[in-house]
Tab-separated table of C-alpha atoms in Angstrom:
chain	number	residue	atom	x	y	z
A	1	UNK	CA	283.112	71.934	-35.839
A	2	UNK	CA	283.874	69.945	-38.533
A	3	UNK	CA	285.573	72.479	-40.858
A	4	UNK	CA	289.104	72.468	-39.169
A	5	UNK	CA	290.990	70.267	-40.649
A	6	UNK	CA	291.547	69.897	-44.523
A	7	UNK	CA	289.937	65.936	-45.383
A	8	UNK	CA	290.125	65.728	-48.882
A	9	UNK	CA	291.238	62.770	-51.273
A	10	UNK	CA	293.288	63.452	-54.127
A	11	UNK	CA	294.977	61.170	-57.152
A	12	UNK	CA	298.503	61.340	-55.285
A	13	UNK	CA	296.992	57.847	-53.627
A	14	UNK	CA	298.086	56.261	-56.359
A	15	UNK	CA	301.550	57.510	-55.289
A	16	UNK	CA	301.004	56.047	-51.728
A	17	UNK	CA	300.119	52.844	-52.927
A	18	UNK	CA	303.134	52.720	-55.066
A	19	UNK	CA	305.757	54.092	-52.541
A	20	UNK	CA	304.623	52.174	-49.452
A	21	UNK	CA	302.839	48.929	-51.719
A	22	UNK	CA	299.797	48.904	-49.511
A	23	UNK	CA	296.554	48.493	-51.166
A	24	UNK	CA	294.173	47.350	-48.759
A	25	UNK	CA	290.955	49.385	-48.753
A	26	UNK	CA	290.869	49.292	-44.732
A	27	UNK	CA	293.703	51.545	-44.944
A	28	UNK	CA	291.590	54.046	-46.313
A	29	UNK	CA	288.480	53.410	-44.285
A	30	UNK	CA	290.911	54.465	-41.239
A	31	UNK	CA	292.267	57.308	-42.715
A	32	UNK	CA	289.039	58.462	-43.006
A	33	UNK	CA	288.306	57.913	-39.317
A	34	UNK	CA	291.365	59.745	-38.752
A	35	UNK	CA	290.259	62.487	-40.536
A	36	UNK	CA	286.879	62.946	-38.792
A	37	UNK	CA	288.480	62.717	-35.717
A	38	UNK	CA	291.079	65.503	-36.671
A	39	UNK	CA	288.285	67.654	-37.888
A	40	UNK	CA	287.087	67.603	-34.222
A	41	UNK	CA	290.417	68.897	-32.739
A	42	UNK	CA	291.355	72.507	-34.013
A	43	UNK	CA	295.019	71.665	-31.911
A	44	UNK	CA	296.225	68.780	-34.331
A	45	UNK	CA	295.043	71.036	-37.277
A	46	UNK	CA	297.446	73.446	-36.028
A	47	UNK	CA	300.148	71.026	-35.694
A	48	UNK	CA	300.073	69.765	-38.935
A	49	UNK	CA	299.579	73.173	-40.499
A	50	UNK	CA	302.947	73.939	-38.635
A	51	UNK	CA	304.829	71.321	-40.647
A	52	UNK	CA	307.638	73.308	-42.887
A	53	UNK	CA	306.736	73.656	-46.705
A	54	UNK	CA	310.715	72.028	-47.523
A	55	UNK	CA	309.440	68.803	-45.684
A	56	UNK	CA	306.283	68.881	-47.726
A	57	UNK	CA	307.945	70.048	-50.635
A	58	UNK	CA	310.198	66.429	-50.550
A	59	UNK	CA	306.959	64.378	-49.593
A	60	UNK	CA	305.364	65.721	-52.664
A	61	UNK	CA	308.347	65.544	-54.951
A	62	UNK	CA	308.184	61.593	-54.565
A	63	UNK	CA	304.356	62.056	-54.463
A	64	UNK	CA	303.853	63.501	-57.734
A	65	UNK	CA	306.742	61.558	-59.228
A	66	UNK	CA	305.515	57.851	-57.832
A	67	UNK	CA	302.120	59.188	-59.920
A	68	UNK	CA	303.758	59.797	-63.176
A	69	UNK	CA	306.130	56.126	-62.893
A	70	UNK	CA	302.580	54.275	-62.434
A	71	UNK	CA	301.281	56.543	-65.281
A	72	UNK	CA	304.086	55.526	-67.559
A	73	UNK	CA	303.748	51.559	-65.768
A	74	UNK	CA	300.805	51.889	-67.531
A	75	UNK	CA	301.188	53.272	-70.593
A	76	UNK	CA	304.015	50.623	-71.194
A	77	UNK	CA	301.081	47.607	-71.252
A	78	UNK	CA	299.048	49.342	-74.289
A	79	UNK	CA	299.276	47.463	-77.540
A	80	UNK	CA	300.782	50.727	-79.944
A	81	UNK	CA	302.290	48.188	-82.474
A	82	UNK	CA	298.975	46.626	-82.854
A	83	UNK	CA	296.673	48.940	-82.535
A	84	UNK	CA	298.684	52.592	-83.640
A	85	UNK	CA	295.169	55.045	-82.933
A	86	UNK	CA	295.930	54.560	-79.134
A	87	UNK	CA	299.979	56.366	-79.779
A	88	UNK	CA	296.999	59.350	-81.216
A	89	UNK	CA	295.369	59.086	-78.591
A	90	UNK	CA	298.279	59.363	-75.935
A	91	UNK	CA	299.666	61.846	-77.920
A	92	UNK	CA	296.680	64.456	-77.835
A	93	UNK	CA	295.614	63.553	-74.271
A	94	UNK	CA	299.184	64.805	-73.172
A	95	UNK	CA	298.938	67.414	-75.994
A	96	UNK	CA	295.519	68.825	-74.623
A	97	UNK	CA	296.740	68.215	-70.940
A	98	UNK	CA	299.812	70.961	-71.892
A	99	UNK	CA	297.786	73.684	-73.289
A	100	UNK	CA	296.474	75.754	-69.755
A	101	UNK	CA	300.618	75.361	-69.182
A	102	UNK	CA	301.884	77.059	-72.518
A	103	UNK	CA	298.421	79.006	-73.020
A	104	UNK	CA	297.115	80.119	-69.860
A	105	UNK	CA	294.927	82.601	-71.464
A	106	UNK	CA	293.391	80.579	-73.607
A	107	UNK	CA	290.168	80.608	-71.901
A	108	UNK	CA	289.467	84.321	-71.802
A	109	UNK	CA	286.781	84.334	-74.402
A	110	UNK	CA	285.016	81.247	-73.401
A	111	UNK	CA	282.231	81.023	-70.907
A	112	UNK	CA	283.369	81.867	-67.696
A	113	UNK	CA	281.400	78.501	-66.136
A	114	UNK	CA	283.828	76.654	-68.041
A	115	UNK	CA	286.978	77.942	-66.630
A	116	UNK	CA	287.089	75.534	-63.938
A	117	UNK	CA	286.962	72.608	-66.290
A	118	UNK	CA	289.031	74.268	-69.216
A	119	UNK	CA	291.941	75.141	-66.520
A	120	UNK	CA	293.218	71.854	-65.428
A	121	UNK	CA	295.341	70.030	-67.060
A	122	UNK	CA	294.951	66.789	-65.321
A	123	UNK	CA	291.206	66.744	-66.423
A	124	UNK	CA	291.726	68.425	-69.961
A	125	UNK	CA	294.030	65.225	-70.608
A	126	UNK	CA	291.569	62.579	-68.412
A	127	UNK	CA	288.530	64.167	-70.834
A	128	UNK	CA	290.265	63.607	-74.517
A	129	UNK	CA	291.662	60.232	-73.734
A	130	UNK	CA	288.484	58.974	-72.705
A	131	UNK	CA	286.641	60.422	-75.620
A	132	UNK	CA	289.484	59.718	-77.759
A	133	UNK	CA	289.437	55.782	-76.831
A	134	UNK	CA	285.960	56.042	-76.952
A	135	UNK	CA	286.188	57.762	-81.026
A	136	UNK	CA	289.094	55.380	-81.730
A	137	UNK	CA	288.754	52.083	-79.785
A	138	UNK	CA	285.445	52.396	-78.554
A	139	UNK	CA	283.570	50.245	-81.915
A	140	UNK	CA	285.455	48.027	-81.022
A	141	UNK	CA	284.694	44.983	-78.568
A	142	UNK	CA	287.406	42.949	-77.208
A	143	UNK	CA	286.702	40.681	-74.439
A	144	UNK	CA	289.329	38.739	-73.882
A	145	UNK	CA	291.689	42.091	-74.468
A	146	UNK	CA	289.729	43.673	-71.400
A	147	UNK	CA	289.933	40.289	-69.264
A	148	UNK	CA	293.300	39.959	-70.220
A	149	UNK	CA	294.075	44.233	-68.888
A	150	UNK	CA	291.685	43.487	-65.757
A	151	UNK	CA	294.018	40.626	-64.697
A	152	UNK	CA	297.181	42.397	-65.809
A	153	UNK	CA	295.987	45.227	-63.508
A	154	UNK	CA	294.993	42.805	-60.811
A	155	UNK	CA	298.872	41.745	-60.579
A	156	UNK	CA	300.076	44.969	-60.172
């Protein structure tokens, strides 16, 4: 009953929020309602499914791109004069995050459990910034630096 219509959440959000500047978590409370309702109407499923791939093509070409602009947005508040491990650290996240795209064999003599993790680029690069920062940066505690990025990020 519940299995006909596709309700998952994915990062592209970020691209909503940037294209249409809502950020209200109601927004997202109703979508979900939406979506469980949807679910329960096999009809609508169809409908949407009937959408043409050019129209979603376009949707996701401004999707994806909004995603990378708020990526580089920001990248362009981290202190790389000041503090020149976190250009290593951007460097090899984006670096690791390439490597299922020029090497997509490269997993073929590791664990097959891992493949799922090892063949995604989006999480190889999440994974080695965060353990990157944390290697680099993460000694390190600045307060007032993190008060200072939690209100930056608050004004966005």
């Amino acid at each position: 009953m519940f299995s006909t219509f596709p309700y998952t959440s994915f990062s592209q959000n970020v691209g909503l929020v940037g294209v249409t500047g809502v950020k209200s978590r109601w927004v997202c409370v109703a979508a979900g309602a939406i979506m469980i309702v949807l679910g329960m109407l096999p009809k609508m499923a169809a409908l949407v499914e009937s959408v043409p791939t050019f129209v979603l093509g376009g949707a996701g070409l401004v999707m994806f791109g909004m995603v990378a602009a708020t990526g580089i947005r920001i990248l362009a508040n981290v202190d790389f004069k000041g503090n020149r491990n976190n250009l290593y650290i951007v460097a090899l996240s984006i670096g690791f995050g390439l490597v299922p795209l020029v090497a997509p064999r490269w997993t073929q003599h590791m664990a097959h459990g891992l493949h799922p993790l090892l063949e995604s680029g989006i999480l190889l690069t999440a994974i080695s910034a965060v353990v990157l920062n944390l290697y680099f940066n993460g000694g390190r505690e600045d307060k007032a630096g993190a008060i200072e990025a939690a209100k930056a990020a608050e004004a966005h």
